[in-house]
Coordinates of C-alpha atoms in Angstrom, one line a residue:
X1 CA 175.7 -25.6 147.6
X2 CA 175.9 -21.9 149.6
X3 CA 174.0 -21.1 152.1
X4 CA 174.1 -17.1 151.7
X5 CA 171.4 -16.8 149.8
X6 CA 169.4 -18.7 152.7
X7 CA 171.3 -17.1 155.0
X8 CA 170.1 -13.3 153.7
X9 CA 166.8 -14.0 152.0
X10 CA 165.3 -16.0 154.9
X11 CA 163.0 -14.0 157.1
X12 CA 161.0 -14.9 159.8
X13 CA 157.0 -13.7 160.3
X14 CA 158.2 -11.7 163.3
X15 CA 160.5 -9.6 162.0
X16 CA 157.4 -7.1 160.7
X17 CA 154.6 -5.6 163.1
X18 CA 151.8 -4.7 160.9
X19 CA 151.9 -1.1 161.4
X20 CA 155.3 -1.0 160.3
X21 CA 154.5 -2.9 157.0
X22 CA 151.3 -0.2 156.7
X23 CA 154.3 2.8 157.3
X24 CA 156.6 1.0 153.9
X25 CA 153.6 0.6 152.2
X26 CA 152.3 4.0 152.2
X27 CA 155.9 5.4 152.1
X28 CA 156.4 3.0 148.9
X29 CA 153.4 4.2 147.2
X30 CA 152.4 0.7 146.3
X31 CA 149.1 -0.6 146.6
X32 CA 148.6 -4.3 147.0
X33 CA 145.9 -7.1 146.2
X34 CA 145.5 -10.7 148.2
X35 CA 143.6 -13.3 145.7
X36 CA 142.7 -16.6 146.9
X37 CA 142.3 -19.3 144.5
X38 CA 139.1 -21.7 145.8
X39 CA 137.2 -24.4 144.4
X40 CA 134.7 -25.7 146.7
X41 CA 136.0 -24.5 150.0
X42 CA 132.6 -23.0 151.3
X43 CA 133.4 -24.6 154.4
X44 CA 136.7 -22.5 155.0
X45 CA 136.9 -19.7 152.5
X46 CA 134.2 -17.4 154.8
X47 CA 136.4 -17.7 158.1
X48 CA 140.0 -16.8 156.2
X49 CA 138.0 -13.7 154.3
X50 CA 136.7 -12.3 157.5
X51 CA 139.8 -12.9 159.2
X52 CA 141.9 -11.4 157.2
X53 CA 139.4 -8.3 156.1
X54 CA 139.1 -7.5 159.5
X55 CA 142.7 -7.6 160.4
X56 CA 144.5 -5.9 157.1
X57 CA 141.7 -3.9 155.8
X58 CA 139.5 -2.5 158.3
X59 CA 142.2 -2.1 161.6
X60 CA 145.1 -2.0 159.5
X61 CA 144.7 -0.4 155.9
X62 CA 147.5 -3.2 154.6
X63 CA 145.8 -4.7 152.0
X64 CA 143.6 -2.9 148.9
X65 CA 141.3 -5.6 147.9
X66 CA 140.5 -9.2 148.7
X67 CA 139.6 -11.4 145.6
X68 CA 138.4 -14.6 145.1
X69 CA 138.8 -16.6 142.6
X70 CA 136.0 -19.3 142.2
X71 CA 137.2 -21.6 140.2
X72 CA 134.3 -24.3 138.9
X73 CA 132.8 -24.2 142.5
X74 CA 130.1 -27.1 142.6
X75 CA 128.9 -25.6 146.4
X76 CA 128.5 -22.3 148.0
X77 CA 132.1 -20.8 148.0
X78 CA 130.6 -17.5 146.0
X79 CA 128.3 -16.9 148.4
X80 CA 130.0 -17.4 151.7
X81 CA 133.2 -15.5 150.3
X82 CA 131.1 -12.5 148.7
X83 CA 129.0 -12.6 152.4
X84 CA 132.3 -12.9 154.4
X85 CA 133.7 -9.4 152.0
X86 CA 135.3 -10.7 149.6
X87 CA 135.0 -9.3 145.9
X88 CA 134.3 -12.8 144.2
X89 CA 134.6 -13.5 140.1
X90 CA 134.1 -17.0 138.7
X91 CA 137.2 -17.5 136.5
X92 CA 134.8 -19.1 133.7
X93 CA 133.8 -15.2 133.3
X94 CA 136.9 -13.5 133.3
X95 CA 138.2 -12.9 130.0
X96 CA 135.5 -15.1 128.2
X97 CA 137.4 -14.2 124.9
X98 CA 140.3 -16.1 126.1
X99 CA 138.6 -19.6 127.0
X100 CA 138.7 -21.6 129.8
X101 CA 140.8 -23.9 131.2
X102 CA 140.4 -26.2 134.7
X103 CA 142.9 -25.5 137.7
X104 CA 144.8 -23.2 140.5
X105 CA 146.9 -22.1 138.0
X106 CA 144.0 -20.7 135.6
X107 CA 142.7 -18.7 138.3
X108 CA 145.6 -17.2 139.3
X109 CA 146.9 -16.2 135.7
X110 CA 143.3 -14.6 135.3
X111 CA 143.4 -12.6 138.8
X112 CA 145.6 -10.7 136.9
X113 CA 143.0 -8.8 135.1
X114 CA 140.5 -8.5 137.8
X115 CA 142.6 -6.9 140.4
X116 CA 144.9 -3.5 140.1
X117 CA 147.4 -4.0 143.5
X118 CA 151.3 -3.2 142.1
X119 CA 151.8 -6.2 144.9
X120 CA 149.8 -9.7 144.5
X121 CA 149.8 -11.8 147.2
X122 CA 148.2 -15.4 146.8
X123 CA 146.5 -17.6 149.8
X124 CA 145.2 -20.7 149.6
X125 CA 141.0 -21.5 150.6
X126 CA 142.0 -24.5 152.7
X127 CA 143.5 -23.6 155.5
X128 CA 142.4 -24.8 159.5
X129 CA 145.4 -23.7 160.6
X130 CA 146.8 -20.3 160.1
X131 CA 146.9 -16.5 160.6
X132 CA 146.4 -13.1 159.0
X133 CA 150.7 -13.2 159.7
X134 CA 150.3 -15.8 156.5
X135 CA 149.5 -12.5 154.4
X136 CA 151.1 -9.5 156.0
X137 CA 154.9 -11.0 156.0
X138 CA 154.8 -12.3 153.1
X139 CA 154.8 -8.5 152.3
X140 CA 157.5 -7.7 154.5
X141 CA 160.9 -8.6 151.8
X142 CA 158.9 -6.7 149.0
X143 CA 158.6 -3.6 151.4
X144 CA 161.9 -3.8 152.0
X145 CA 164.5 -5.3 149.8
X146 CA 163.6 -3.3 146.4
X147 CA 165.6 -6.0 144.6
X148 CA 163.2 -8.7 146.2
X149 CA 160.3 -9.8 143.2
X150 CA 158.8 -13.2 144.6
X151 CA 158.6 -14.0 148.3
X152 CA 157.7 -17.8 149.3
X153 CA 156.0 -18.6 152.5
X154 CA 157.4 -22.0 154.2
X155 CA 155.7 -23.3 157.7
X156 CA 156.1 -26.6 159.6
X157 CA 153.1 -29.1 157.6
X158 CA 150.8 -30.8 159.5
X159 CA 150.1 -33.9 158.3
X160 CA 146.2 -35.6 158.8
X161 CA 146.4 -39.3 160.2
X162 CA 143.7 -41.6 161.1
X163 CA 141.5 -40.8 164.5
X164 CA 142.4 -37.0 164.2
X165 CA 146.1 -37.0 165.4
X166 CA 148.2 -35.1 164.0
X167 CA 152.3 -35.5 163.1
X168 CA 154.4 -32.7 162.7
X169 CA 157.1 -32.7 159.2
X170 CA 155.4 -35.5 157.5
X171 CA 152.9 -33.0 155.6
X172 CA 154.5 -31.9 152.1
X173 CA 155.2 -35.5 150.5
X174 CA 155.4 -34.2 147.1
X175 CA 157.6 -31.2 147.8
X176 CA 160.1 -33.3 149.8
X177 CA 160.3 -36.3 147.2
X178 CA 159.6 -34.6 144.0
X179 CA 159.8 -30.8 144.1
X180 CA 163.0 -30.4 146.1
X181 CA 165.1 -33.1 145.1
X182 CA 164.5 -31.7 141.7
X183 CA 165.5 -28.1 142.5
X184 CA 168.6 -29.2 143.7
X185 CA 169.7 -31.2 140.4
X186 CA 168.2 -29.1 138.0
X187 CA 168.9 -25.6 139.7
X188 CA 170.6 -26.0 142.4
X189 CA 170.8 -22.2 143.4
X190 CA 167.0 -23.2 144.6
X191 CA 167.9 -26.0 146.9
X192 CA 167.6 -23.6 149.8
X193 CA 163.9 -22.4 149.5
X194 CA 162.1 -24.7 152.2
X195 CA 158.7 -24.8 150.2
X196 CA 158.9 -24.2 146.6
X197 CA 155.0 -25.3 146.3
X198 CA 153.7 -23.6 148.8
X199 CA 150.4 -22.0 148.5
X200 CA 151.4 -18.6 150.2
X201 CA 153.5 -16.3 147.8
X202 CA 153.1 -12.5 147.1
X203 CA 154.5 -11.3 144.0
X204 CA 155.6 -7.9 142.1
X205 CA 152.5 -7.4 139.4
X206 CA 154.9 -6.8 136.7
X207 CA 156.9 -9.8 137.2
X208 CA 153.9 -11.9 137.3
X209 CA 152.6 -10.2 134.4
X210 CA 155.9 -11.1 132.0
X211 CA 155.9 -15.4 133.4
X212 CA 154.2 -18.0 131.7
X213 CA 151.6 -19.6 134.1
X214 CA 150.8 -23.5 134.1
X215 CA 146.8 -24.0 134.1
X216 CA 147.4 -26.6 136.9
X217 CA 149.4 -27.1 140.3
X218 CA 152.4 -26.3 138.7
X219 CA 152.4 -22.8 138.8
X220 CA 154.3 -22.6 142.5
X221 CA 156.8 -24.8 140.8
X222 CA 157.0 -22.8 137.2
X223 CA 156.8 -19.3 138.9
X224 CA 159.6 -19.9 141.2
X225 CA 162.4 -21.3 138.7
X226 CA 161.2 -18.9 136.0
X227 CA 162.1 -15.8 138.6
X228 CA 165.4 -17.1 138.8
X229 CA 165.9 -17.4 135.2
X230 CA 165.0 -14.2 134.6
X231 CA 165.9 -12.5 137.4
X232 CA 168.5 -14.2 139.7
X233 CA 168.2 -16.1 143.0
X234 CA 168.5 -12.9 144.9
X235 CA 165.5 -11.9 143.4
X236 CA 163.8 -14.6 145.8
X237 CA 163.2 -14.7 149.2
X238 CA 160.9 -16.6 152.0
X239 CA 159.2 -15.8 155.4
X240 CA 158.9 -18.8 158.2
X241 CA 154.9 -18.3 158.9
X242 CA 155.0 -20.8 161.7
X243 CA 152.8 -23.8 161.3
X244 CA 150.1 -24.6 158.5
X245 CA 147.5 -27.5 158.3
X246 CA 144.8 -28.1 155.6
X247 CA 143.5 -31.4 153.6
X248 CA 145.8 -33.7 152.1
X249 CA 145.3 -34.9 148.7
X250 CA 144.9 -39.0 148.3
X251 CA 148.0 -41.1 146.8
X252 CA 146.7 -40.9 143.4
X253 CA 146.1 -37.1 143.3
X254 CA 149.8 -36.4 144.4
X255 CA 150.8 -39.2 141.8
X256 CA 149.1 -37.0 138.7
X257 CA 150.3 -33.6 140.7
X258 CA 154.0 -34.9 140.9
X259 CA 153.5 -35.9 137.4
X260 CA 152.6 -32.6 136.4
X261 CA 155.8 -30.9 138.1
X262 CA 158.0 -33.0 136.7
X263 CA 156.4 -32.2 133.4
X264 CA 156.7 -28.7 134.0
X265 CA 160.5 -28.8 134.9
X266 CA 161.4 -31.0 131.9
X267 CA 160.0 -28.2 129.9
X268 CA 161.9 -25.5 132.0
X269 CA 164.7 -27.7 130.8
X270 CA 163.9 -28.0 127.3
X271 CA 162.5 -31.1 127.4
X272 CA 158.7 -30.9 126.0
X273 CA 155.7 -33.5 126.6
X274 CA 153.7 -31.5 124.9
X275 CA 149.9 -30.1 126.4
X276 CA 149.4 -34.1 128.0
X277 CA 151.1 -36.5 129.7
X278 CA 150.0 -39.9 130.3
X279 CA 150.0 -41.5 133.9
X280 CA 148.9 -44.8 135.0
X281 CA 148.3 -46.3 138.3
X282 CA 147.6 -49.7 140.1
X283 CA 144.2 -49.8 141.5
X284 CA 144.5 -52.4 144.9
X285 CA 141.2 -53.2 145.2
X286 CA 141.6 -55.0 141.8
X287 CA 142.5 -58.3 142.3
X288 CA 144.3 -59.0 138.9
X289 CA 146.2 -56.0 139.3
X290 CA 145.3 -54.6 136.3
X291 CA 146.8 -51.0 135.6
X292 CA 144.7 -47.8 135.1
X293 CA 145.7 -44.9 132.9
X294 CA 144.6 -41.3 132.1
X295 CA 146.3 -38.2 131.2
X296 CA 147.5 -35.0 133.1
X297 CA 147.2 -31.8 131.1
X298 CA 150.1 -29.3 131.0
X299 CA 148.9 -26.8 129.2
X300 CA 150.4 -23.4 130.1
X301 CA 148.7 -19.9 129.7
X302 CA 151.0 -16.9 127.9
X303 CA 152.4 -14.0 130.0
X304 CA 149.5 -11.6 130.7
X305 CA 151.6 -8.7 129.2
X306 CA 151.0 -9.8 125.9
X307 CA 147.5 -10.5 126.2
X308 CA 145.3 -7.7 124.5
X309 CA 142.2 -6.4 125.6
X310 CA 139.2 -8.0 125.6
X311 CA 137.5 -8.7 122.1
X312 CA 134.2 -7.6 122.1
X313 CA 131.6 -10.6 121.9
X314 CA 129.3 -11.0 118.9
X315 CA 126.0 -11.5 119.1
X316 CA 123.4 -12.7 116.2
X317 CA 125.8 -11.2 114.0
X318 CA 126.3 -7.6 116.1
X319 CA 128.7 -6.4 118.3
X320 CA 127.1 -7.3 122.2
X321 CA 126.7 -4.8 124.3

């Protein structure tokens, strides 16, 4: 394995003020859009909109439009986001014509025809520990390297324990036993990007646009190796933003994610499980240790370039209006 690509496609937050990313941008000519992804996150979504409104929109004119994306939201994410000025669309009503489909992936793959930025940046709804930095440098290799298409973000996890302490480097269980480990077998150019699922990416629109996107949590992990295959390592880089905490998922939810990835690499590898995969698990608190089972879909949307425009609806056998 070389380390030049991590050696010259590694950045660090720092290495951007603001106002210099504001000066590229304008210079550029490029105009660029932050979604966020959110499914119930009324208790953090209104905080990281604000934050990030006020900081790149209103005393810095970095970013175009904030958008998020409420995807099945069971509380009052729309509201607080829409209050906190964010432009908020339900992902069930965005391209109606096209169905629906549960996930992070879904709403991301339909961002693309609800916001116009030639630069998309994604941030996730969770976050208690961050800044507006997790946005603005992610910017920083597109604004720079012309060659540059997809930049990660990578941070030091923070991982939740019992009584509120907190342990640094144990966050990230799945990316550091499942995501990484299969990077480096598979494609091993890869094995130097610190957080291939990371949350915090930005993106060149008509890239994104051309990429098959995974309904589910393994769009990180499908984006990511598909850039390389169509584009070259080099065409990858990732910004150190520091340190990042949010909820942790329970065992069983990493089991089905980790299922999913693994999924979605075998079919990167031409291996196909088709649209579900079946997972089972051990429930403890069953004392004959019987096993549980389910499925995890892997159903992937098309690349949004070939998508046509929206077919009218028809209504009691007229065109609706």
């Amino acid at each position: 394995m070389s380390d030049t690509w991590f050696d010259h496609r590694t950045y660090r937050h720092t290495d951007w003020t603001v106002q210099r990313l504001v000066d590229l941008k304008r210079r550029r000519g490029l105009t660029v859009s932050l979604v966020i992804p959110a499914r119930d996150e009324q208790a953090t979504v209104g905080g990281i909109v604000s934050r990030v409104r006020a900081d790149l929109m209103e005393r810095a004119p970095l970013l175009d439009e904030i958008v998020v994306m409420d995807s099945d939201s069971t509380d009052d994410t729309g509201r607080v986001a829409r209050e906190a000025g964010a432009v908020v669309h339900r992902v069930v009503d965005v391209r109606p014509d096209l169905g629906h489909r549960r996930g992070k992936g879904e709403a991301m793959w339909k961002s693309q025809f609800v916001t116009s930025g030639d630069v998309i940046a994604f941030l996730d709804a969770d976050l208690v520990e961050w800044g507006p930095h997790f946005v603005s440098a992610l910017l920083g290799p597109l604004l720079t390297e012309p060659g540059v298409r997809l930049v990660k973000g990578f941070y030091d996890r923070l991982l939740d324990l019992p009584g509120g302490g907190r342990v640094s480097h144990e966050g990230g269980r799945v990316t550091e036993l499942v995501a990484r480990p299969t990077l480096a077998l598979r494609w091993p150019a890869l094995s130097g990007v610190v957080q291939p699922l990371s949350g915090e990416w930005a993106i060149r629109r008509d890239l994104f646009a051309q990429l098959s996107v995974p309904s589910g949590y393994g769009v990180e992990l499908a984006v990511l190796v598909d850039t390389h295959l169509r584009c070259g390592v080099d065409a990858i880089a990732q910004v150190d933003l520091g340190r990042r905490a949010h909820r942790h998922q329970s065992l069983r939810g990493l089991g089905a994610m980790a299922t999913e990835l693994l999924a979605i690499a075998d079919r990167r590898s031409g291996i196909d499980h088709g649209a579900e995969v079946p997972i089972r698990w051990f429930d403890t608190a069953d004392e004959q240790g019987r096993p549980r089972t389910g499925t995890v879909g892997i159903v992937e949307r098309p690349p949004a370039v070939g998508v046509g425009p929206e077919r009218p609806r028809v209504l009691g056998g007229a065109v609706g209006r």
